[in-house]
mmCIF file of C-alpha atoms in Angstrom:
data_model
loop_
_atom_site.group_PDB
_atom_site.id
_atom_site.type_symbol
_atom_site.label_atom_id
_atom_site.label_comp_id
_atom_site.label_asym_id
_atom_site.label_seq_id
_atom_site.Cartn_x
_atom_site.Cartn_y
_atom_site.Cartn_z
ATOM 1 C CA MET A 79 -24.138 13.706 1.092
ATOM 2 C CA ASN A 80 -23.708 10.047 1.956
ATOM 3 C CA LYS A 81 -20.927 7.728 3.855
ATOM 4 C CA ARG A 82 -20.791 5.145 1.674
ATOM 5 C CA VAL A 83 -20.652 7.340 -1.846
ATOM 6 C CA VAL A 84 -16.888 8.638 -1.390
ATOM 7 C CA LEU A 85 -15.626 5.594 -1.045
ATOM 8 C CA TYR A 86 -12.125 6.432 -2.863
ATOM 9 C CA MET A 87 -10.801 8.874 -0.683
ATOM 10 C CA SER A 88 -8.293 6.809 0.912
ATOM 11 C CA ILE A 89 -6.488 7.138 -2.096
ATOM 12 C CA VAL A 90 -6.913 11.511 -2.336
ATOM 13 C CA ILE A 91 -5.329 11.066 0.784
ATOM 14 C CA LEU A 92 -2.328 8.281 -0.303
ATOM 15 C CA SER A 93 -1.504 10.170 -3.239
ATOM 16 C CA PHE A 94 -1.394 13.957 -1.275
ATOM 17 C CA CYS A 95 0.652 12.304 0.610
ATOM 18 C CA MET A 96 2.758 10.817 -1.493
ATOM 19 C CA LEU A 97 3.491 14.008 -3.833
ATOM 20 C CA THR A 98 3.865 16.286 -0.182
ATOM 21 C CA ALA A 99 7.421 14.155 0.667
ATOM 22 C CA CYS A 100 5.051 12.732 1.368
ATOM 23 C CA LYS A 101 -0.178 -3.746 7.020
ATOM 24 C CA LYS A 102 -2.772 -11.099 19.020
ATOM 25 C CA SER A 103 -2.405 -14.603 17.919
ATOM 26 C CA ALA A 104 0.233 -16.343 18.244
ATOM 27 C CA LEU A 105 2.222 -16.501 15.077
ATOM 28 C CA PRO A 106 5.816 -17.848 14.426
ATOM 29 C CA VAL A 107 8.774 -15.778 14.462
ATOM 30 C CA GLN A 108 10.204 -15.503 11.504
ATOM 31 C CA THR A 109 13.743 -14.897 10.104
ATOM 32 C CA PRO A 110 14.823 -12.543 7.127
ATOM 33 C CA ASP A 111 14.641 -15.220 5.002
ATOM 34 C CA ALA A 112 11.757 -16.809 5.712
ATOM 35 C CA SER A 113 9.407 -16.950 2.734
ATOM 36 C CA ILE A 114 8.429 -13.302 1.952
ATOM 37 C CA LEU A 115 5.154 -14.988 1.020
ATOM 38 C CA PRO A 116 1.619 -13.872 3.007
ATOM 39 C CA PRO A 117 -1.148 -16.668 4.250
ATOM 40 C CA LYS A 118 -4.181 -16.841 0.804
ATOM 41 C CA HIS A 119 -6.010 -19.695 2.367
ATOM 42 C CA TYR A 120 -8.618 -17.107 3.834
ATOM 43 C CA GLY A 121 -10.365 -16.136 0.045
ATOM 44 C CA GLU A 122 -10.119 -19.897 -1.043
ATOM 45 C CA ALA A 123 -11.651 -20.973 2.376
ATOM 46 C CA MET A 124 -13.783 -17.952 0.948
ATOM 47 C CA GLN A 125 -14.360 -18.915 -2.149
ATOM 48 C CA MET A 126 -12.989 -15.494 -3.213
ATOM 49 C CA GLN A 127 -12.152 -16.920 -6.718
ATOM 50 C CA GLU A 128 -15.224 -15.060 -8.533
ATOM 51 C CA ASN A 129 -15.110 -12.497 -6.994
ATOM 52 C CA ARG A 130 -11.136 -11.817 -7.740
ATOM 53 C CA SER A 131 -11.842 -12.564 -11.164
ATOM 54 C CA GLY A 132 -14.717 -10.132 -11.842
ATOM 55 C CA LEU A 133 -12.519 -7.505 -10.139
ATOM 56 C CA HIS A 134 -9.597 -8.456 -11.742
ATOM 57 C CA GLN A 135 -11.071 -8.293 -15.545
ATOM 58 C CA PHE A 136 -12.964 -4.952 -14.634
ATOM 59 C CA ILE A 137 -8.982 -3.478 -13.469
ATOM 60 C CA ILE A 138 -7.697 -5.061 -16.360
ATOM 61 C CA ASN A 139 -10.767 -4.130 -19.095
ATOM 62 C CA GLU A 140 -11.778 -0.953 -17.647
ATOM 63 C CA LEU A 141 -9.168 0.516 -15.635
ATOM 64 C CA THR A 142 -6.113 -0.392 -17.828
ATOM 65 C CA GLY A 143 -4.770 1.763 -20.147
ATOM 66 C CA GLU A 144 -0.746 1.501 -22.330
ATOM 67 C CA PHE A 145 1.125 2.923 -19.428
ATOM 68 C CA GLY A 146 -0.466 0.372 -16.569
ATOM 69 C CA VAL A 147 -3.224 1.045 -13.599
ATOM 70 C CA PHE A 148 -5.698 4.340 -14.101
ATOM 71 C CA THR A 149 -5.580 6.402 -11.276
ATOM 72 C CA ASN A 150 -8.907 7.216 -11.648
ATOM 73 C CA TYR A 151 -11.771 5.960 -14.229
ATOM 74 C CA LEU A 152 -12.431 9.515 -15.437
ATOM 75 C CA ASP A 153 -9.199 11.095 -16.959
ATOM 76 C CA THR A 154 -8.072 14.840 -16.133
ATOM 77 C CA ASP A 155 -6.123 17.205 -17.960
ATOM 78 C CA GLN A 156 -3.595 15.531 -15.778
ATOM 79 C CA ASN A 157 -1.143 18.795 -15.074
ATOM 80 C CA ALA A 158 -2.757 19.035 -11.222
ATOM 81 C CA ASP A 159 -0.108 18.179 -8.141
ATOM 82 C CA ALA A 160 -2.126 15.182 -6.885
ATOM 83 C CA ALA A 161 -2.052 11.861 -9.497
ATOM 84 C CA SER A 162 -5.726 11.812 -11.131
ATOM 85 C CA GLY A 163 -7.377 10.292 -14.334
ATOM 86 C CA HIS A 164 -5.202 8.080 -16.867
ATOM 87 C CA GLU A 165 -2.328 8.601 -15.007
ATOM 88 C CA VAL A 166 -0.116 5.808 -13.428
ATOM 89 C CA LEU A 167 1.288 5.546 -10.252
ATOM 90 C CA SER A 168 3.663 2.735 -9.834
ATOM 91 C CA GLU A 169 2.055 2.108 -6.518
ATOM 92 C CA SER A 170 -0.786 0.472 -8.573
ATOM 93 C CA GLN A 171 2.446 -1.824 -10.687
ATOM 94 C CA GLY A 172 3.326 -2.875 -7.212
ATOM 95 C CA LEU A 173 0.287 -4.025 -5.628
ATOM 96 C CA LEU A 174 -0.958 -5.669 -9.675
ATOM 97 C CA MET A 175 2.822 -7.252 -9.413
ATOM 98 C CA ARG A 176 1.917 -8.771 -6.172
ATOM 99 C CA TYR A 177 -1.888 -9.479 -7.301
ATOM 100 C CA TYR A 178 0.056 -12.041 -10.142
ATOM 101 C CA ALA A 179 2.746 -13.513 -7.911
ATOM 102 C CA LEU A 180 0.707 -13.952 -5.395
ATOM 103 C CA THR A 181 -1.276 -16.332 -7.076
ATOM 104 C CA GLY A 182 1.138 -17.848 -9.480
ATOM 105 C CA GLN A 183 0.791 -16.388 -13.271
ATOM 106 C CA GLN A 184 3.983 -15.781 -13.939
ATOM 107 C CA ALA A 185 3.251 -14.629 -17.749
ATOM 108 C CA ALA A 186 1.590 -11.282 -16.382
ATOM 109 C CA PHE A 187 3.195 -10.584 -14.047
ATOM 110 C CA ASP A 188 6.550 -10.839 -16.231
ATOM 111 C CA ALA A 189 5.158 -8.743 -18.390
ATOM 112 C CA GLU A 190 3.512 -6.307 -15.499
ATOM 113 C CA TRP A 191 7.235 -5.874 -14.781
ATOM 114 C CA ALA A 192 8.289 -5.059 -17.824
ATOM 115 C CA LEU A 193 5.998 -2.442 -18.274
ATOM 116 C CA THR A 194 6.617 -1.079 -15.339
ATOM 117 C CA GLN A 195 9.891 -1.116 -16.023
ATOM 118 C CA GLN A 196 9.511 0.375 -19.229
ATOM 119 C CA THR A 197 6.941 3.483 -17.490
ATOM 120 C CA PHE A 198 9.152 4.115 -14.257
ATOM 121 C CA ASN A 199 12.560 3.396 -14.059
ATOM 122 C CA LEU A 200 14.353 5.964 -12.679
ATOM 123 C CA LYS A 201 18.315 5.673 -12.616
ATOM 124 C CA THR A 202 18.014 6.397 -9.386
ATOM 125 C CA GLY A 203 14.789 3.763 -8.158
ATOM 126 C CA LEU A 204 11.639 4.533 -9.984
ATOM 127 C CA SER A 205 9.378 7.539 -10.129
ATOM 128 C CA TYR A 206 6.069 7.095 -8.262
ATOM 129 C CA ARG A 207 4.309 8.994 -10.773
ATOM 130 C CA TYR A 208 3.967 9.448 -15.183
ATOM 131 C CA SER A 209 1.600 11.813 -16.722
ATOM 132 C CA PRO A 210 0.248 10.075 -19.923
ATOM 133 C CA LYS A 211 -1.061 13.455 -21.374
ATOM 134 C CA GLN A 212 2.013 15.748 -20.063
ATOM 135 C CA GLN A 213 4.878 12.623 -21.420
ATOM 136 C CA LYS A 214 6.430 13.403 -17.734
ATOM 137 C CA LYS A 215 8.036 10.712 -16.085
ATOM 138 C CA HIS A 216 7.732 13.055 -12.232
ATOM 139 C CA SER A 217 11.772 13.162 -10.787
ATOM 140 C CA ILE A 218 10.676 11.465 -7.334
ATOM 141 C CA ASN A 219 10.384 8.080 -6.078
ATOM 142 C CA ALA A 220 8.407 7.411 -3.087
ATOM 143 C CA ALA A 221 10.335 4.355 -0.984
ATOM 144 C CA VAL A 222 7.118 2.951 0.481
ATOM 145 C CA ASP A 223 6.363 2.100 -3.809
ATOM 146 C CA ASP A 224 9.569 0.881 -4.610
ATOM 147 C CA LEU A 225 9.727 -1.433 -1.704
ATOM 148 C CA ARG A 226 6.126 -3.110 -2.643
ATOM 149 C CA ILE A 227 7.767 -3.299 -6.128
ATOM 150 C CA ILE A 228 11.025 -5.087 -4.746
ATOM 151 C CA ARG A 229 8.160 -7.215 -2.024
ATOM 152 C CA ALA A 230 6.916 -8.540 -5.457
ATOM 153 C CA LEU A 231 10.253 -9.373 -7.297
ATOM 154 C CA HIS A 232 11.062 -11.669 -3.766
ATOM 155 C CA GLU A 233 6.987 -13.393 -4.078
ATOM 156 C CA ALA A 234 7.323 -13.621 -8.135
ATOM 157 C CA GLY A 235 10.782 -15.576 -7.268
ATOM 158 C CA GLU A 236 9.351 -17.712 -3.975
ATOM 159 C CA GLN A 237 6.503 -18.716 -6.345
ATOM 160 C CA PHE A 238 8.447 -18.792 -9.704
ATOM 161 C CA LYS A 239 11.339 -20.715 -8.277
ATOM 162 C CA ASP A 240 13.675 -17.986 -9.852
ATOM 163 C CA GLU A 241 16.319 -16.071 -8.874
ATOM 164 C CA LYS A 242 16.145 -13.592 -11.962
ATOM 165 C CA TYR A 243 13.332 -12.108 -9.586
ATOM 166 C CA VAL A 244 15.502 -11.942 -6.975
ATOM 167 C CA LYS A 245 18.734 -10.345 -8.913
ATOM 168 C CA ASP A 246 16.181 -7.816 -10.199
ATOM 169 C CA ALA A 247 14.621 -7.085 -6.613
ATOM 170 C CA ASP A 248 18.167 -6.936 -5.212
ATOM 171 C CA THR A 249 19.175 -4.535 -8.151
ATOM 172 C CA TYR A 250 16.400 -1.765 -6.905
ATOM 173 C CA GLY A 251 17.020 -2.421 -3.399
ATOM 174 C CA SER A 252 20.274 -1.808 -3.396
ATOM 175 C CA ARG A 253 19.368 1.463 -5.036
ATOM 176 C CA LEU A 254 16.634 2.114 -3.114
ATOM 177 C CA TYR A 255 19.802 1.793 0.061
ATOM 178 C CA GLU A 256 21.329 3.963 -1.741
ATOM 179 C CA HIS A 257 19.623 7.167 -2.442
ATOM 180 C CA ASN A 258 16.655 6.971 -0.053
ATOM 181 C CA THR A 259 18.734 5.786 3.571
ATOM 182 C CA ARG A 260 20.830 7.766 5.619
ATOM 183 C CA ASN A 261 23.024 6.710 8.471
ATOM 184 C CA GLY A 262 20.515 3.971 9.158
ATOM 185 C CA TYR A 263 17.000 6.021 8.614
ATOM 186 C CA LEU A 264 14.692 5.466 5.560
ATOM 187 C CA TYR A 265 13.381 8.979 4.172
ATOM 188 C CA ASP A 266 9.805 8.624 1.986
ATOM 189 C CA PHE A 267 11.181 9.895 -1.765
ATOM 190 C CA TYR A 268 14.577 10.614 -3.170
ATOM 191 C CA ASP A 269 14.190 13.767 -6.343
ATOM 192 C CA GLU A 270 16.904 12.319 -8.514
ATOM 193 C CA GLY A 271 16.684 15.878 -10.391
ATOM 194 C CA TYR A 272 17.581 17.769 -7.022
ATOM 195 C CA LYS A 273 19.422 14.887 -5.939
ATOM 196 C CA THR A 274 18.704 15.071 -2.575
ATOM 197 C CA THR A 275 16.124 13.539 -0.318
ATOM 198 C CA ASN A 276 13.248 15.149 2.112
ATOM 199 C CA ALA A 277 13.886 15.205 6.032
ATOM 200 C CA PHE A 278 11.300 13.213 7.001
ATOM 201 C CA ILE A 279 9.563 9.940 7.212
ATOM 202 C CA THR A 280 5.684 8.827 6.443
ATOM 203 C CA LEU A 281 5.014 5.900 8.732
ATOM 204 C CA CYS A 282 3.156 4.236 6.482
ATOM 205 C CA TYR A 283 6.539 3.611 4.609
ATOM 206 C CA ILE A 284 8.070 1.258 6.501
ATOM 207 C CA ASP A 285 7.495 -1.549 4.622
ATOM 208 C CA LEU A 286 9.512 -3.701 7.759
ATOM 209 C CA LYS A 287 9.363 -7.087 6.322
ATOM 210 C CA THR A 288 10.953 -5.977 2.824
ATOM 211 C CA LEU A 289 13.281 -3.969 4.104
ATOM 212 C CA GLN A 290 14.796 -7.048 6.031
ATOM 213 C CA LYS A 291 14.760 -8.265 2.551
ATOM 214 C CA LEU A 292 17.354 -5.477 1.179
ATOM 215 C CA PRO A 293 20.562 -6.818 0.263
ATOM 216 C CA LEU A 294 22.587 -5.531 2.601
ATOM 217 C CA SER A 295 25.641 -7.262 5.790
ATOM 218 C CA SER A 296 23.945 -8.622 8.279
ATOM 219 C CA LYS A 297 24.906 -4.827 9.962
ATOM 220 C CA GLN A 298 22.738 -2.881 8.055
ATOM 221 C CA ARG A 299 20.261 -4.706 7.668
ATOM 222 C CA LEU A 300 19.525 -5.103 11.944
ATOM 223 C CA LYS A 301 20.592 -1.021 12.052
ATOM 224 C CA LEU A 302 17.742 0.253 9.362
ATOM 225 C CA THR A 303 15.213 -1.905 10.444
ATOM 226 C CA GLU A 304 15.760 -1.884 13.329
ATOM 227 C CA ASN A 305 15.494 1.852 13.908
ATOM 228 C CA MET A 306 12.834 2.145 11.632
ATOM 229 C CA GLN A 307 11.302 -0.410 13.761
ATOM 230 C CA GLU A 308 10.976 1.589 16.458
ATOM 231 C CA ILE A 309 10.010 4.898 14.732
ATOM 232 C CA ALA A 310 6.866 2.668 13.689
ATOM 233 C CA LYS A 311 6.267 1.895 17.204
ATOM 234 C CA ASN A 312 6.390 4.715 19.308
ATOM 235 C CA GLY A 313 4.559 6.566 16.793
ATOM 236 C CA TYR A 314 1.285 4.673 18.690
ATOM 237 C CA LEU A 315 -1.450 7.019 19.742
ATOM 238 C CA SER A 316 -2.502 5.936 22.993
ATOM 239 C CA ASP A 317 -4.096 2.259 24.053
ATOM 240 C CA GLN A 318 -7.168 4.587 23.816
ATOM 241 C CA PHE A 319 -7.079 5.514 20.615
ATOM 242 C CA PRO A 320 -4.259 2.388 19.236
ATOM 243 C CA PHE A 321 -3.549 4.376 15.635
ATOM 244 C CA TYR A 322 -0.403 5.747 14.419
ATOM 245 C CA GLU A 323 1.499 9.261 14.380
ATOM 246 C CA THR A 324 1.111 10.325 10.521
ATOM 247 C CA ARG A 325 5.583 10.706 9.789
ATOM 248 C CA TYR A 326 8.333 11.819 12.558
ATOM 249 C CA GLU A 327 10.728 14.238 11.885
ATOM 250 C CA TYR A 328 14.122 13.647 11.890
ATOM 251 C CA GLU A 329 15.241 17.163 12.023
ATOM 252 C CA THR A 330 13.612 18.230 15.520
ATOM 253 C CA ASP A 331 13.565 13.928 16.777
ATOM 254 C CA SER A 332 9.409 14.924 17.255
ATOM 255 C CA TYR A 333 6.039 13.364 15.412
ATOM 256 C CA SER A 334 3.742 15.092 13.782
ATOM 257 C CA SER A 335 0.035 14.607 12.148
ATOM 258 C CA GLY A 336 -3.097 17.180 10.955
ATOM 259 C CA PRO A 337 -6.009 14.392 11.419
ATOM 260 C CA ILE A 338 -5.316 10.826 11.866
ATOM 261 C CA HIS A 339 -6.263 9.009 8.737
ATOM 262 C CA THR A 340 -7.095 5.442 9.044
ATOM 263 C CA VAL A 341 -5.043 3.542 6.286
ATOM 264 C CA GLU A 342 -1.892 5.018 6.520
ATOM 265 C CA SER A 343 -2.542 4.089 10.251
ATOM 266 C CA LEU A 344 -3.780 0.539 9.153
ATOM 267 C CA LEU A 345 -0.437 0.092 7.004
ATOM 268 C CA THR A 346 1.572 0.780 10.069
ATOM 269 C CA ILE A 347 -0.654 -1.928 11.950
ATOM 270 C CA LEU A 348 0.093 -4.265 9.397
ATOM 271 C CA ALA A 349 3.961 -3.640 8.903
ATOM 272 C CA LEU A 350 4.381 -4.374 12.199
ATOM 273 C CA VAL A 351 1.572 -7.596 12.150
ATOM 274 C CA GLU A 352 3.380 -8.829 9.909
ATOM 275 C CA VAL A 353 7.084 -8.417 12.247
ATOM 276 C CA GLN A 354 4.843 -9.664 15.074
ATOM 277 C CA GLN A 355 5.388 -6.123 16.085
ATOM 278 C CA HIS A 356 1.900 -5.047 16.848
ATOM 279 C CA ASN A 357 0.564 -3.796 20.052
ATOM 280 C CA PRO A 358 -2.547 -5.838 20.738
ATOM 281 C CA LEU A 359 -4.695 -3.191 21.757
ATOM 282 C CA SER A 360 -4.690 -2.040 18.079
ATOM 283 C CA ILE A 361 -5.997 -5.115 16.953
ATOM 284 C CA GLN A 362 -8.628 -5.885 19.300
ATOM 285 C CA TYR A 363 -9.844 -2.211 18.232
ATOM 286 C CA VAL A 364 -9.469 -2.434 14.856
ATOM 287 C CA LYS A 365 -11.729 -5.878 15.102
ATOM 288 C CA GLU A 366 -14.337 -4.053 17.195
ATOM 289 C CA GLN A 367 -15.048 -1.282 14.607
ATOM 290 C CA VAL A 368 -15.116 -3.894 11.748
ATOM 291 C CA ARG A 369 -17.794 -5.615 13.368
ATOM 292 C CA ALA A 370 -19.487 -3.064 13.748
ATOM 293 C CA GLY A 371 -19.007 -1.220 10.445
ATOM 294 C CA THR A 372 -18.039 2.168 12.421
ATOM 295 C CA LEU A 373 -14.151 2.423 10.585
ATOM 296 C CA TYR A 374 -14.150 6.227 9.860
ATOM 297 C CA GLY A 375 -11.674 7.725 7.062
ATOM 298 C CA GLN A 376 -10.047 10.318 8.889
ATOM 299 C CA TYR A 377 -10.012 11.363 13.195
ATOM 300 C CA THR A 378 -8.996 13.761 15.636
ATOM 301 C CA ARG A 379 -5.511 12.323 17.633
ATOM 302 C CA GLU A 380 -7.877 12.016 20.228
ATOM 303 C CA GLY A 381 -9.895 8.987 18.797
ATOM 304 C CA LYS A 382 -12.940 11.108 17.209
ATOM 305 C CA PRO A 383 -14.315 10.574 13.628
ATOM 306 C CA SER A 384 -14.310 13.700 11.479
ATOM 307 C CA ASN A 385 -16.303 12.698 9.230
ATOM 308 C CA ASP A 386 -18.849 9.642 8.199
ATOM 309 C CA ILE A 387 -16.637 7.726 5.495
ATOM 310 C CA GLN A 388 -15.728 5.221 4.866
ATOM 311 C CA SER A 389 -14.013 3.165 1.685
ATOM 312 C CA THR A 390 -12.976 -0.027 0.280
ATOM 313 C CA ALA A 391 -9.366 0.138 0.905
ATOM 314 C CA ILE A 392 -9.851 0.287 4.889
ATOM 315 C CA TYR A 393 -11.995 -2.537 4.675
ATOM 316 C CA ALA A 394 -9.410 -4.011 2.522
ATOM 317 C CA ILE A 395 -5.990 -4.279 4.490
ATOM 318 C CA THR A 396 -8.323 -4.758 7.492
ATOM 319 C CA ALA A 397 -8.340 -8.181 6.157
ATOM 320 C CA ILE A 398 -5.177 -8.549 5.035
ATOM 321 C CA ILE A 399 -4.544 -7.671 8.477
ATOM 322 C CA GLY A 400 -6.912 -10.891 9.366
ATOM 323 C CA SER A 401 -5.397 -12.911 7.447
ATOM 324 C CA GLN A 402 -1.127 -12.207 7.856
ATOM 325 C CA LEU A 403 -2.743 -12.282 12.269
ATOM 326 C CA GLY A 404 -4.529 -15.999 10.958
ATOM 327 C CA ASP A 405 -8.016 -14.709 12.459
ATOM 328 C CA GLY A 406 -11.055 -15.997 9.866
ATOM 329 C CA ALA A 407 -13.280 -14.009 12.017
ATOM 330 C CA LEU A 408 -11.668 -10.390 10.815
ATOM 331 C CA TYR A 409 -10.718 -11.886 7.639
ATOM 332 C CA GLU A 410 -14.376 -12.774 6.812
ATOM 333 C CA ASP A 411 -16.190 -9.335 8.895
ATOM 334 C CA SER A 412 -13.433 -7.142 6.500
ATOM 335 C CA ILE A 413 -14.473 -8.892 3.187
ATOM 336 C CA HIS A 414 -18.740 -8.988 3.815
ATOM 337 C CA ARG A 415 -17.875 -4.745 5.218
ATOM 338 C CA MET A 416 -15.555 -4.420 1.856
ATOM 339 C CA ASN A 417 -17.795 -6.005 -0.615
ATOM 340 C CA ALA A 418 -21.388 -3.325 0.380
ATOM 341 C CA PHE A 419 -18.706 -0.664 -1.553
ATOM 342 C CA LYS A 420 -18.590 -3.158 -4.671
ATOM 343 C CA VAL A 421 -20.769 -2.240 -8.003
ATOM 344 C CA GLN A 422 -23.741 -4.722 -9.173
ATOM 345 C CA ASP A 423 -25.394 -2.439 -11.921
ATOM 346 C CA ALA A 424 -24.317 -4.961 -15.564
ATOM 347 C CA GLY A 425 -25.088 -1.700 -16.986
ATOM 348 C CA SER A 426 -22.456 -0.067 -15.286
ATOM 349 C CA PRO A 427 -19.245 0.507 -17.025
ATOM 350 C CA LEU A 428 -17.857 -0.443 -13.300
ATOM 351 C CA ASN A 429 -19.241 -3.612 -12.599
ATOM 352 C CA GLY A 430 -17.718 -5.852 -10.543
ATOM 353 C CA GLY A 431 -15.285 -2.870 -9.434
ATOM 354 C CA PHE A 432 -15.401 -0.816 -6.737
ATOM 355 C CA GLY A 433 -16.853 3.043 -7.287
ATOM 356 C CA TYR A 434 -19.475 5.536 -7.202
ATOM 357 C CA VAL A 435 -21.295 4.841 -10.411
ATOM 358 C CA PRO A 436 -23.322 8.644 -10.192
ATOM 359 C CA LYS A 437 -20.602 10.182 -10.726
ATOM 360 C CA GLN A 438 -18.410 7.678 -12.418
ATOM 361 C CA GLN A 439 -15.124 7.534 -10.312
ATOM 362 C CA ALA A 440 -13.396 4.560 -9.257
ATOM 363 C CA TYR A 441 -9.912 4.285 -8.194
ATOM 364 C CA SER A 442 -6.723 2.131 -8.786
ATOM 365 C CA PHE A 443 -5.663 1.597 -4.767
ATOM 366 C CA ASP A 444 -9.193 1.305 -4.178
ATOM 367 C CA ASN A 445 -9.788 -1.956 -7.164
ATOM 368 C CA LEU A 446 -6.092 -3.247 -6.165
ATOM 369 C CA MET A 447 -6.962 -3.044 -2.415
ATOM 370 C CA ALA A 448 -9.453 -5.239 -2.730
ATOM 371 C CA LEU A 449 -8.150 -7.785 -5.601
ATOM 372 C CA LEU A 450 -5.093 -8.598 -3.072
ATOM 373 C CA ALA A 451 -7.522 -8.258 0.099
ATOM 374 C CA TYR A 452 -9.878 -11.290 -1.870
ATOM 375 C CA THR A 453 -6.645 -12.825 -2.814
ATOM 376 C CA TYR A 454 -5.170 -13.647 1.080
#
């Protein structure tokens, strides 16, 4: 199989993890009250506006329905363990909300936020998944998705100079803290039906920058952010393979991983970059692999590629890491690698998006992460 065929692999990995309970150059240190808005100049300097506009049009015209952004272009019976077809994910809504906030589109942001609440709202947070065919709103949230939406609301408050967004962020931040944390530790999900969490944290769920924005006392915030930062940093595998463990088990005080999924480790690296706590060896490794075009989707714990699959999302995340670090070369190299997966076929409904034309596959995570990468 051609390695450029399966560019949608990353969303399958993340959706599975979510269901099973399952982003250094010197930068000024930010305080918890600092602006949450990221640098955006690289996308502008590289004149990504046209690419961004074309991709956005594909997402809205071909990958969006009444309830939000489809998980995949082709529909299914929407009855599998993992989200598929025209099911919608709060993950996707948060990514699109961030795009509208960062690009200053207030009316579009407001519409997307209203739709997100209508589709996903629970008493305890936001459902991670809605299945239109089954008319089923899952009773489980995902901490990473709630945090992304909370971040988008803070970004909207900063961009549009309106405290109403911050008030909404605080409402959902309070719910998250009440239900997805215990004793200063974050858990993957809360099940509203069973009124319980899982027993571990997936490292790529630890959005340290957004945790700093939760409406907590200074003591609560410090305890939560220090605990989760320690867990993330201590999941570092080795200097020889500077990626990260998959999850941390609270009951056994231990890490566990199967194969190391690149998207997950890159999200952990990004989260550490955003609070200036990353390991420079991780960045060096990422830069080398991006430059060579050899950043694959899955590795053994020793750093040996388990397959030769690459994906849009992998290079979108490394582009965002480059922007956050002020590393123009990493950003530019990543965008060039990412664009190799773009569909440029005027006769295809996937034209302008990222997908696999022969099987009509185009996944939300790949396309929305690419949209954000163009924005940074």
